[in-house]
mmCIF file of C-alpha atoms in Angstrom:
data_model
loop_
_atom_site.group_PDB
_atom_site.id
_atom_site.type_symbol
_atom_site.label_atom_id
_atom_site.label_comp_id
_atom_site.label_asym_id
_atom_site.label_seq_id
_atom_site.Cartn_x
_atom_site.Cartn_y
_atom_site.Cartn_z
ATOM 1 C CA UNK A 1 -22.184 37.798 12.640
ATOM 2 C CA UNK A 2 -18.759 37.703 11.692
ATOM 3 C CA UNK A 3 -16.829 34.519 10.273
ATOM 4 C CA UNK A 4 -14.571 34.672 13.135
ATOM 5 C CA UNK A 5 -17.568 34.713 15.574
ATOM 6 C CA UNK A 6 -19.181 31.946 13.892
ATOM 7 C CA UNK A 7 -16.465 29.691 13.885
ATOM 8 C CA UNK A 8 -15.910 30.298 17.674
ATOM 9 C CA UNK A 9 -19.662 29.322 18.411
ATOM 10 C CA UNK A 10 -19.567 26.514 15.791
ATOM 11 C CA UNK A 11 -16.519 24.915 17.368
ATOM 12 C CA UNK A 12 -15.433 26.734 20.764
ATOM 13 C CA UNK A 13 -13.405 29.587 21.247
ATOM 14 C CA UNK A 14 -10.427 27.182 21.978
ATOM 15 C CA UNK A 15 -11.009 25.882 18.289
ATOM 16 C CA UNK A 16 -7.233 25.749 16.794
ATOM 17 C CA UNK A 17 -6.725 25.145 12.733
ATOM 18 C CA UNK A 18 -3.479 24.157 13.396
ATOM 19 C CA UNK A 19 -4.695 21.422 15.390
ATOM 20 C CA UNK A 20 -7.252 20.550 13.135
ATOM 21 C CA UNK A 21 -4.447 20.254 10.377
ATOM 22 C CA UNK A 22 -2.436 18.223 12.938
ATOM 23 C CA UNK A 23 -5.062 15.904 13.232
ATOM 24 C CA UNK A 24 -7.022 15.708 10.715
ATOM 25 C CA UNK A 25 -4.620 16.692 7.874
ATOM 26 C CA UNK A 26 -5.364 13.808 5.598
ATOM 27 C CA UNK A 27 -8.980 14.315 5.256
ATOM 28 C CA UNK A 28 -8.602 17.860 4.954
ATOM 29 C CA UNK A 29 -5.608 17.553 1.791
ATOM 30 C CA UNK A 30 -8.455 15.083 0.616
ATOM 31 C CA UNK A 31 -11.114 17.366 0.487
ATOM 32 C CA UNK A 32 -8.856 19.980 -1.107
ATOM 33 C CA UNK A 33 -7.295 17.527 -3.757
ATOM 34 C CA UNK A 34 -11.551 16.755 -4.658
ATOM 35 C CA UNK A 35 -12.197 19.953 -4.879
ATOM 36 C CA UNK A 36 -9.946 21.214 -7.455
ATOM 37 C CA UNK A 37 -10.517 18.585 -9.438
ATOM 38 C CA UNK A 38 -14.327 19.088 -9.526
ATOM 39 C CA UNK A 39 -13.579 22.717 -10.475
ATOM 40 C CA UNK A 40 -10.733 22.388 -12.408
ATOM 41 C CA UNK A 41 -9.849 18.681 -13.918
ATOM 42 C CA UNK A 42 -11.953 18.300 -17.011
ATOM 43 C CA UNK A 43 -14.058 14.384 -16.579
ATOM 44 C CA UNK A 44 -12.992 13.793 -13.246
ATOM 45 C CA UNK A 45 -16.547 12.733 -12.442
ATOM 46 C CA UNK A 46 -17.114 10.570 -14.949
ATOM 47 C CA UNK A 47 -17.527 6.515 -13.825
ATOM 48 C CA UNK A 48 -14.722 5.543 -16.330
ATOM 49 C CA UNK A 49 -11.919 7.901 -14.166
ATOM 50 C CA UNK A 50 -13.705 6.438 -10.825
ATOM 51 C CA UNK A 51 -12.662 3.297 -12.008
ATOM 52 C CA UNK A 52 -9.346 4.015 -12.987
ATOM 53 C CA UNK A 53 -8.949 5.818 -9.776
ATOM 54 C CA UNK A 54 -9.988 2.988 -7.807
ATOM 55 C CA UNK A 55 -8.239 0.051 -9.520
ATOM 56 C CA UNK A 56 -5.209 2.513 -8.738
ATOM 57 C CA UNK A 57 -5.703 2.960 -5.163
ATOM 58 C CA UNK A 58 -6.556 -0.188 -4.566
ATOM 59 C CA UNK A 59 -3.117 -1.339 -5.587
ATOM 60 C CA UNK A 60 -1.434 1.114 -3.452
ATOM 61 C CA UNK A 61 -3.481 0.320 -0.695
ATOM 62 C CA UNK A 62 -3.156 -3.341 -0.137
ATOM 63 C CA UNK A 63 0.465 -3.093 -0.631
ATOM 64 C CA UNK A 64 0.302 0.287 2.106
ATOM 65 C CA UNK A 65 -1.871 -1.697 4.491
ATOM 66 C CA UNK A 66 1.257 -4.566 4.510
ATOM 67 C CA UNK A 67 3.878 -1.847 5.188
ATOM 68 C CA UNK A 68 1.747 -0.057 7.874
ATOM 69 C CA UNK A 69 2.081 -3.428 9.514
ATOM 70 C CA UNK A 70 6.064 -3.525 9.500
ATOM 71 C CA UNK A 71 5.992 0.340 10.129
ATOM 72 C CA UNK A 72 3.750 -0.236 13.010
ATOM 73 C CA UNK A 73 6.619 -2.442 14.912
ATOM 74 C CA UNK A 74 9.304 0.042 14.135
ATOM 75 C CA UNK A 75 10.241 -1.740 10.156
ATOM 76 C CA UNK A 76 10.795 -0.541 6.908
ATOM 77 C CA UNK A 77 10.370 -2.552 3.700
ATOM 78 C CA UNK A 78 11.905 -1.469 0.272
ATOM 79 C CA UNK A 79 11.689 -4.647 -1.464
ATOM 80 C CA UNK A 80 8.071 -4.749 -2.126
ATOM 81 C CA UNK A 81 8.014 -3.152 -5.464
ATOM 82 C CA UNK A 82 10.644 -5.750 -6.651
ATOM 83 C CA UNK A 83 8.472 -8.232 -4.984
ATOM 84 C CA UNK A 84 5.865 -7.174 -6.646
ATOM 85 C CA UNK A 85 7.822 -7.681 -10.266
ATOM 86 C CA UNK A 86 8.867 -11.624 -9.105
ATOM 87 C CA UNK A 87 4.741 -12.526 -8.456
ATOM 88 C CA UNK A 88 4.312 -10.274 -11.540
ATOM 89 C CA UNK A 89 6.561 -12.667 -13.470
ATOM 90 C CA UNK A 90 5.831 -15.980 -12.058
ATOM 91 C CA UNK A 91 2.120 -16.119 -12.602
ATOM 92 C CA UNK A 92 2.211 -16.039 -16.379
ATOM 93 C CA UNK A 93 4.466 -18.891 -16.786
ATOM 94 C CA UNK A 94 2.637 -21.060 -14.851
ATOM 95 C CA UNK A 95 -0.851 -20.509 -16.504
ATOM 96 C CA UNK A 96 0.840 -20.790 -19.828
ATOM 97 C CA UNK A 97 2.886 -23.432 -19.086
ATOM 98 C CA UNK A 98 2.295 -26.989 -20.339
ATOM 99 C CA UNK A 99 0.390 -28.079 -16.991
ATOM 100 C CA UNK A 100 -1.224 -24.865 -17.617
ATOM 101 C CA UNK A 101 -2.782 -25.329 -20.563
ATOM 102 C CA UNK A 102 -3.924 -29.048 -20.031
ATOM 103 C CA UNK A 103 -5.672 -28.183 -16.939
ATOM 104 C CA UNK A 104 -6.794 -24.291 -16.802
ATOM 105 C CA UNK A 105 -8.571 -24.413 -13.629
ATOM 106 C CA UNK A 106 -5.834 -25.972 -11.835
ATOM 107 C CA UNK A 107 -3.456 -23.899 -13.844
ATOM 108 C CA UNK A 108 -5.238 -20.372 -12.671
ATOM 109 C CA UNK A 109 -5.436 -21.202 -9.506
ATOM 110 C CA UNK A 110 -1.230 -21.730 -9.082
ATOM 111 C CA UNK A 111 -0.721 -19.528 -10.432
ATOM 112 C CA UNK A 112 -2.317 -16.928 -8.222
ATOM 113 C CA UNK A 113 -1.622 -19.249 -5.150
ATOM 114 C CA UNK A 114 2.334 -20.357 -5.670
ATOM 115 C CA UNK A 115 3.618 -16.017 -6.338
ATOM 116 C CA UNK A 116 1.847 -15.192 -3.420
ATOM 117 C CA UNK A 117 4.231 -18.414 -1.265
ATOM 118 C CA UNK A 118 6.769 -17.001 -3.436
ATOM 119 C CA UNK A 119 6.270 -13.405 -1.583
ATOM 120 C CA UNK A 120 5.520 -15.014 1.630
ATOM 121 C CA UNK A 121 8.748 -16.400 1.558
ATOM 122 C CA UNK A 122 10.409 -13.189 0.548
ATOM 123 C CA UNK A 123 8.494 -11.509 3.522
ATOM 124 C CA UNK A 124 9.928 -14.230 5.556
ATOM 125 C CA UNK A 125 13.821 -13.313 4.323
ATOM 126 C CA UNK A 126 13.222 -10.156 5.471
ATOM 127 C CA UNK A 127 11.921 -10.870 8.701
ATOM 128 C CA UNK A 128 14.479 -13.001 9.245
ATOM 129 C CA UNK A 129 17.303 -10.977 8.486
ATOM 130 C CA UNK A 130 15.459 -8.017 10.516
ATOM 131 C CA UNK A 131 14.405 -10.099 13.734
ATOM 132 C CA UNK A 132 17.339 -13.251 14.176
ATOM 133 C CA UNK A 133 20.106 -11.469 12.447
ATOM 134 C CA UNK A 134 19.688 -7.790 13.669
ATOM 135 C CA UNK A 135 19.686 -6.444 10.731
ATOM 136 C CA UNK A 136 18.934 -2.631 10.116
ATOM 137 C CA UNK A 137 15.285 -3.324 8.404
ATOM 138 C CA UNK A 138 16.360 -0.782 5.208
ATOM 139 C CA UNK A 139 19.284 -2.556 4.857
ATOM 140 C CA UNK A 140 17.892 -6.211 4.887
ATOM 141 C CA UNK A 141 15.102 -5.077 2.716
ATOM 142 C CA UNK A 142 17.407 -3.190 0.237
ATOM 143 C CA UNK A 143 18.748 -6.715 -0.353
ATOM 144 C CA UNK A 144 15.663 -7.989 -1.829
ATOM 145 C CA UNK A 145 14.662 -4.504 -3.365
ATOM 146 C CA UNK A 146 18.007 -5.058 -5.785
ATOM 147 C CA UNK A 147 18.064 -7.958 -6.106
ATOM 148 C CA UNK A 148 14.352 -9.563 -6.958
ATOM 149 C CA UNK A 149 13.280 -7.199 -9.883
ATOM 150 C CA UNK A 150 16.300 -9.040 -11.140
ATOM 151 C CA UNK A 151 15.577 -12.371 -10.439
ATOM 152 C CA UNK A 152 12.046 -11.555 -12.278
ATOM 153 C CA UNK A 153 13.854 -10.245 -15.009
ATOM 154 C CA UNK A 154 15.902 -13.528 -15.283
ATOM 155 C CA UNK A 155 12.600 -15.475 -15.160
ATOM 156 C CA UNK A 156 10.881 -13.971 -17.977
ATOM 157 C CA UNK A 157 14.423 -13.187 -20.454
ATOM 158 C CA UNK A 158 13.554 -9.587 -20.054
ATOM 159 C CA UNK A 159 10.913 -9.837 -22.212
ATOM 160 C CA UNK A 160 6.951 -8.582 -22.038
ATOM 161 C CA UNK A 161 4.605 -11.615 -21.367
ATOM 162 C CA UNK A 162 1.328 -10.742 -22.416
ATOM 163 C CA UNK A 163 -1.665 -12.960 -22.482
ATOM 164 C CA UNK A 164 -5.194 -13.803 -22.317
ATOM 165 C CA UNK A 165 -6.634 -15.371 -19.476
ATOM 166 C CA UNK A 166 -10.629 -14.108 -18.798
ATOM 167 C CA UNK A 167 -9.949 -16.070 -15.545
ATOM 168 C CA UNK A 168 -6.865 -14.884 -14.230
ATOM 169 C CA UNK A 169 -7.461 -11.426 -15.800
ATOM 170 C CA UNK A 170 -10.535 -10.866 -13.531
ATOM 171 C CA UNK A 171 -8.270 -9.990 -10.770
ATOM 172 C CA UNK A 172 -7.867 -7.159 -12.447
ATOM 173 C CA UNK A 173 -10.365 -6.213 -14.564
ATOM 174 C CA UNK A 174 -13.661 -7.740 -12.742
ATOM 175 C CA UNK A 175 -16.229 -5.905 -11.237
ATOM 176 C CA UNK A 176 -18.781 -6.600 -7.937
ATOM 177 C CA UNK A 177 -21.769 -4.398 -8.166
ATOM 178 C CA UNK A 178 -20.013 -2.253 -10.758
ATOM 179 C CA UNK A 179 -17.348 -1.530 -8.805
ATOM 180 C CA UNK A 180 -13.503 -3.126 -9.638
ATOM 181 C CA UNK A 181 -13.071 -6.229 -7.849
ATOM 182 C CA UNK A 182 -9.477 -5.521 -6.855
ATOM 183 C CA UNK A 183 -11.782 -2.630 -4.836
ATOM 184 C CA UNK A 184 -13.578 -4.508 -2.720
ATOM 185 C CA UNK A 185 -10.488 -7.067 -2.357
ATOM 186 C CA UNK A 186 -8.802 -3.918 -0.581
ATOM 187 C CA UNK A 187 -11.696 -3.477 1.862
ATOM 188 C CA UNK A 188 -11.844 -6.876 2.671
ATOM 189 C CA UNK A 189 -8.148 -7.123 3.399
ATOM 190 C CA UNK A 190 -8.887 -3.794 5.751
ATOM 191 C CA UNK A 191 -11.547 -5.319 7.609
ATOM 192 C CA UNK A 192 -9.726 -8.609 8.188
ATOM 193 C CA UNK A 193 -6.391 -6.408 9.572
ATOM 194 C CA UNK A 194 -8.144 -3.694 11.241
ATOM 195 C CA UNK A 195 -9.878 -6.451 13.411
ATOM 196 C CA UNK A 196 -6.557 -8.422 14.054
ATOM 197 C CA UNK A 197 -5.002 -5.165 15.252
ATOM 198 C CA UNK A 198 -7.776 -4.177 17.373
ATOM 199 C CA UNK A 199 -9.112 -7.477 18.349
ATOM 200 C CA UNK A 200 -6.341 -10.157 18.814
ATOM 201 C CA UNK A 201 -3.496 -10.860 20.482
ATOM 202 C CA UNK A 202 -1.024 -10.735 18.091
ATOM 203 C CA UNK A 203 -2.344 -7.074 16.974
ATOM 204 C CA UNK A 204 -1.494 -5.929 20.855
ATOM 205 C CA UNK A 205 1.837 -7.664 20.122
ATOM 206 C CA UNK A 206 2.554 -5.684 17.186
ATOM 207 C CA UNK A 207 1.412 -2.635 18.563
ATOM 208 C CA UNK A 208 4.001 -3.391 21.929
ATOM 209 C CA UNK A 209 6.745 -4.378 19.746
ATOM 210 C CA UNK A 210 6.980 -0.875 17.924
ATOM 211 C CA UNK A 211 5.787 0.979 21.171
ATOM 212 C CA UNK A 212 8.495 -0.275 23.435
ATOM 213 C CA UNK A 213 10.337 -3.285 21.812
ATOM 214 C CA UNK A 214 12.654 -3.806 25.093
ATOM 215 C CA UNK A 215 9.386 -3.660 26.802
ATOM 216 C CA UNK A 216 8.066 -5.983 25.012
ATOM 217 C CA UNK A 217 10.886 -8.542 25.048
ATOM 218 C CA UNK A 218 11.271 -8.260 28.937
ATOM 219 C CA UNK A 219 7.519 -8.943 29.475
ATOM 220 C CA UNK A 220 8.159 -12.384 27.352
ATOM 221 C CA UNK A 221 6.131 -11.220 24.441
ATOM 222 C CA UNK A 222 7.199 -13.026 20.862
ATOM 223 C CA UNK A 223 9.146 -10.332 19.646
ATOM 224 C CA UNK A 224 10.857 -11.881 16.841
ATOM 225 C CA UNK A 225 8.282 -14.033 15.940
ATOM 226 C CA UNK A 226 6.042 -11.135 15.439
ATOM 227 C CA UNK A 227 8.734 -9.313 13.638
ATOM 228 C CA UNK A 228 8.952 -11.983 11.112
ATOM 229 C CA UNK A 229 5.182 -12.132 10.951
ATOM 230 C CA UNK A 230 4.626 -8.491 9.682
ATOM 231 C CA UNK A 231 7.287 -8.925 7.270
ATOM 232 C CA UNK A 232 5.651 -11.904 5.441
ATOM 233 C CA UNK A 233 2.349 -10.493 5.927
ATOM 234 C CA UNK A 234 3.821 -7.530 4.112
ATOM 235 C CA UNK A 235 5.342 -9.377 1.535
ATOM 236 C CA UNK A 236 2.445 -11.558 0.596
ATOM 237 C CA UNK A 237 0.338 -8.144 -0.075
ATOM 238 C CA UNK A 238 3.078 -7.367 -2.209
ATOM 239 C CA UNK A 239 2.624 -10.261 -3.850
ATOM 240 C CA UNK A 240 -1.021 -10.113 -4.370
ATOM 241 C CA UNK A 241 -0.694 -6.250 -5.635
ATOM 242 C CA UNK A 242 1.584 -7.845 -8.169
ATOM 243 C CA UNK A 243 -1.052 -10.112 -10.005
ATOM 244 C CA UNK A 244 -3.340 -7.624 -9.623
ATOM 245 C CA UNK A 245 -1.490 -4.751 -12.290
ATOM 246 C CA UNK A 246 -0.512 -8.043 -14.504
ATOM 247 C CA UNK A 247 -4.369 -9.167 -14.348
ATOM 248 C CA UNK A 248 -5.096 -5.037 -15.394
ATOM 249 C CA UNK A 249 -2.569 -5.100 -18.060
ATOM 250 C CA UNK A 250 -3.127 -8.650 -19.609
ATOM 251 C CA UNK A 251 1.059 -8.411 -19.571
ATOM 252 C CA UNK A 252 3.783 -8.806 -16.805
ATOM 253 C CA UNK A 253 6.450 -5.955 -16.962
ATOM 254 C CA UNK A 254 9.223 -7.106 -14.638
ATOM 255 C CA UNK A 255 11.616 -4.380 -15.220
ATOM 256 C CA UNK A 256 8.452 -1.935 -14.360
ATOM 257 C CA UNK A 257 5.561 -3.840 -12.194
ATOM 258 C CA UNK A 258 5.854 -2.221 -9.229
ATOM 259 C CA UNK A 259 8.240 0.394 -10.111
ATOM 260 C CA UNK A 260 8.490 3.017 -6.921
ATOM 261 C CA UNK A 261 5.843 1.256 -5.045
ATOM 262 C CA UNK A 262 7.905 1.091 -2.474
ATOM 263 C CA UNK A 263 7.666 5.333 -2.023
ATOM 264 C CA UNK A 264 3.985 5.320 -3.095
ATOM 265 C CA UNK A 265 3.276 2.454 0.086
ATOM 266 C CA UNK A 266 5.786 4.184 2.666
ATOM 267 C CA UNK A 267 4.030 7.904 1.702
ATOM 268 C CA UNK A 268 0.594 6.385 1.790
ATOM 269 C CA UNK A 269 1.052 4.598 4.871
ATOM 270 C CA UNK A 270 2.718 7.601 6.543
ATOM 271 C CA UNK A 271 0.207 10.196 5.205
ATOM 272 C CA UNK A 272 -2.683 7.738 6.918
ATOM 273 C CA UNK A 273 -0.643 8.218 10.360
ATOM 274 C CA UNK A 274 1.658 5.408 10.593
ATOM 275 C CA UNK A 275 4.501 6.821 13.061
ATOM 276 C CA UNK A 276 8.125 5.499 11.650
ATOM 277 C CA UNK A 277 8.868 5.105 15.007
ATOM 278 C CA UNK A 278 6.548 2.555 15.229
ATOM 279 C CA UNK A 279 3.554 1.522 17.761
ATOM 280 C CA UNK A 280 0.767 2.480 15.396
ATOM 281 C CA UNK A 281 -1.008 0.352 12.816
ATOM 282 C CA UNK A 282 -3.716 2.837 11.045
ATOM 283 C CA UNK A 283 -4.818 0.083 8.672
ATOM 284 C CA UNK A 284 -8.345 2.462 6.903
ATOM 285 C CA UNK A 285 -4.988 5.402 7.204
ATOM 286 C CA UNK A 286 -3.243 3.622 5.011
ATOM 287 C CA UNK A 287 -5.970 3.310 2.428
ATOM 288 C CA UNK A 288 -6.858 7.542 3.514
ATOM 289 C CA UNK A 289 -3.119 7.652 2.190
ATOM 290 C CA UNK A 290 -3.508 5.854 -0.751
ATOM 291 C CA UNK A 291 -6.080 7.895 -2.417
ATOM 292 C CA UNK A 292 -4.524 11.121 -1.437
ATOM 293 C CA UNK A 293 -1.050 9.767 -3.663
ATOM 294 C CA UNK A 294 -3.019 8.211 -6.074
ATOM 295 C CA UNK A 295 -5.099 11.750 -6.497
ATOM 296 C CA UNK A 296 -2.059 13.650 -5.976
ATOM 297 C CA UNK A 297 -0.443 11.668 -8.943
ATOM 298 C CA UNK A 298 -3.468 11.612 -11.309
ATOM 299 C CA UNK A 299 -4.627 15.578 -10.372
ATOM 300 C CA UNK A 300 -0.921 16.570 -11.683
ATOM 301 C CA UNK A 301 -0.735 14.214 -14.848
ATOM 302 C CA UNK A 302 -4.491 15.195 -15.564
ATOM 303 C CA UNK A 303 -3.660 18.488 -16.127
ATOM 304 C CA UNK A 304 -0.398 17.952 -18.059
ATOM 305 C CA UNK A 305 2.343 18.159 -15.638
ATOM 306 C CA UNK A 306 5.304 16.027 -16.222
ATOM 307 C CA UNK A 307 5.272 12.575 -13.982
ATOM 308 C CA UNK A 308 8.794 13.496 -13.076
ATOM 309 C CA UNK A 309 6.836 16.451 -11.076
ATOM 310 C CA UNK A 310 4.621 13.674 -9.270
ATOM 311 C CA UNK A 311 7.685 12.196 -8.426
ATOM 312 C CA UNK A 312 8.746 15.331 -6.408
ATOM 313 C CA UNK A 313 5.046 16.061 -4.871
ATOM 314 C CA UNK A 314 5.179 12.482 -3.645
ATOM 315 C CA UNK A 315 8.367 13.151 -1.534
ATOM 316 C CA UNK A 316 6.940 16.271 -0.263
ATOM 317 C CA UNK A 317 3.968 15.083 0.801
ATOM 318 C CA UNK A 318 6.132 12.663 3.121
ATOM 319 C CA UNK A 319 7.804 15.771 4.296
ATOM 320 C CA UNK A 320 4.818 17.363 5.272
ATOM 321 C CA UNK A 321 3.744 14.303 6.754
ATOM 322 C CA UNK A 322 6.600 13.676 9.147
ATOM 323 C CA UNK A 323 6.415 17.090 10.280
ATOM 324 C CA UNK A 324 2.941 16.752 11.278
ATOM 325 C CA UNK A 325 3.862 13.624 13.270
ATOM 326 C CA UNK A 326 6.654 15.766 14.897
ATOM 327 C CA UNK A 327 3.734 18.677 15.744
ATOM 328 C CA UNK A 328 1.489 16.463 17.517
ATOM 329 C CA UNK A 329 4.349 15.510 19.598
ATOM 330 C CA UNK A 330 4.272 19.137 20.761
#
């Protein structure tokens, strides 16, 4: 029997690769970026680059899930790498501050609590701008994406903070059935948004809002509010992300927590089959995507191509990305 033959009786004789690419393209570039490395990256499947994988695509993800979100309603949000940076550089002060110190607990728990209100209320700028001002979302964003790395900067001199904190550290470096805690933090934060898209009514809302958003508006739905929702929701995951690569590094980088996220979340998000266009929220996409950049980025470095190089497979991966969208519009 030949392989043609066999494929026709496996699948159908109406079975198209090109739709199966269309479709499924994610898990297939998945299974192709796995496979090399197997055969060709030397201690890819070792634990120790599992777990450097994951605590890697974890951060992508949660910060991808939050921009799916503000995708889904027809959004954009640049500034989350720079929000990122401000959490980043607010946490360590606080722990090591004089309050800090005298009560640790107390101290910890601020300063994982007050960044992430800090986001939130970046999130909220940008919603604002975006949903009450009518503001084009990449220029309202852009706002925040120049202008917050900075403010972090300010906030910590432009110096390196580095510390050590077991407690607040364990965001980063803690592990749940020997698996990195930041891990399971990202599939708990899918669960909890793949339900609210699927289950509430504020998930149809988003949905409606990037779908149709004069639709939406004429059938009295809460357009702006929901607007302004996504983008804090967005900008609180941003937020979180941020503690987490300070927690990994025992050190907050302002001028470089969170550098590019902004491409790595908008490609991961997209690559997971977020339209741009809006109306979708693929919130387990979003992660899909994140482990195909993350393995994208770590397949090329692993085998000693320059990161400048990632830089460039990261933007074509977008490409190829938006012109699958356009296919299955075909």
């Amino acid at each position: 029997m030949s392989a043609q033959n066999y494929v026709s009786q496996s699948f159908g004789p109406a079975f198209n690769w090109k739709k199966v690419l269309r479709n499924h393209g994610g898990l297939v570039a998945l299974a192709v970026i796995l496979v090399f490395n197997i055969l060709v990256t030397p201690n890819f499947l070792q634990l120790q680059t599992l777990f450097v994988n994951i605590s890697q695509v974890a951060t992508i993800a949660i910060v991808a899930m939050g921009m799916t979100l503000v995708i889904a309603t027809g959004g954009i949000d640049l500034s989350v790498g720079a929000i990122m940076a401000l959490a980043g550089a607010i946490a360590p002060l606080i722990f090591q501050s004089e309050f800090g110190q005298m009560y640790p607990v107390l101290g910890v728990a601020l300063a994982i609590g007050f960044p992430v209100l800090v986001a939130m209320a970046c999130g909220l700028f940008n919603g604002a701008l975006v949903s009450i001002l009518k503001v084009q979302p990449i220029i309202a964003t852009l706002i925040l994406f120049i202008s917050g790395r900075g403010i972090a900067q300010v906030l910590t001199n432009g110096n390196l903070q580095t510390f050590k904190n077991p407690a607040f550290s364990y965001l980063g470096t803690g592990k749940i059935l020997g698996l990195p805690f930041q891990g399971w933090l990202a599939i708990v934060i899918a669960i909890v948004l793949f339900w609210v898209i699927n289950r509430t009514i504020f998930g149809r809302y988003v949905l409606a809002v990037g779908g149709n958003e004069r639709a939406a508006t004429l059938s009295g739905g809460p357009v702006r509010r929901v607007k302004i929702a996504v983008y804090i929701i967005c900008g609180a995951l941003a937020g979180l992300a941020g503690l987490i690569v300070v927690a990994i590094n025992s050190a907050s980088d302002a001028a470089r927590n969170g550098d590019l996220m902004e491409l790595d979340a908008i490609a991961a998000a997209v690559v997971g089959g977020a339209l741009l266009q809006g109306g979708r929220a693929p919130i387990f996409g979003a992660i899909l995507g994140a482990v195909i950049i993350q393995l994208v980025k770590y397949t090329l470095l692993a085998n000693g191509v320059e990161d400048e190089v990632a830089l460039i497979a990261k933007a074509l991966i977008i490409v190829a990305a938006v012109y699958v969208q356009q296919a299955r519009k075909e």
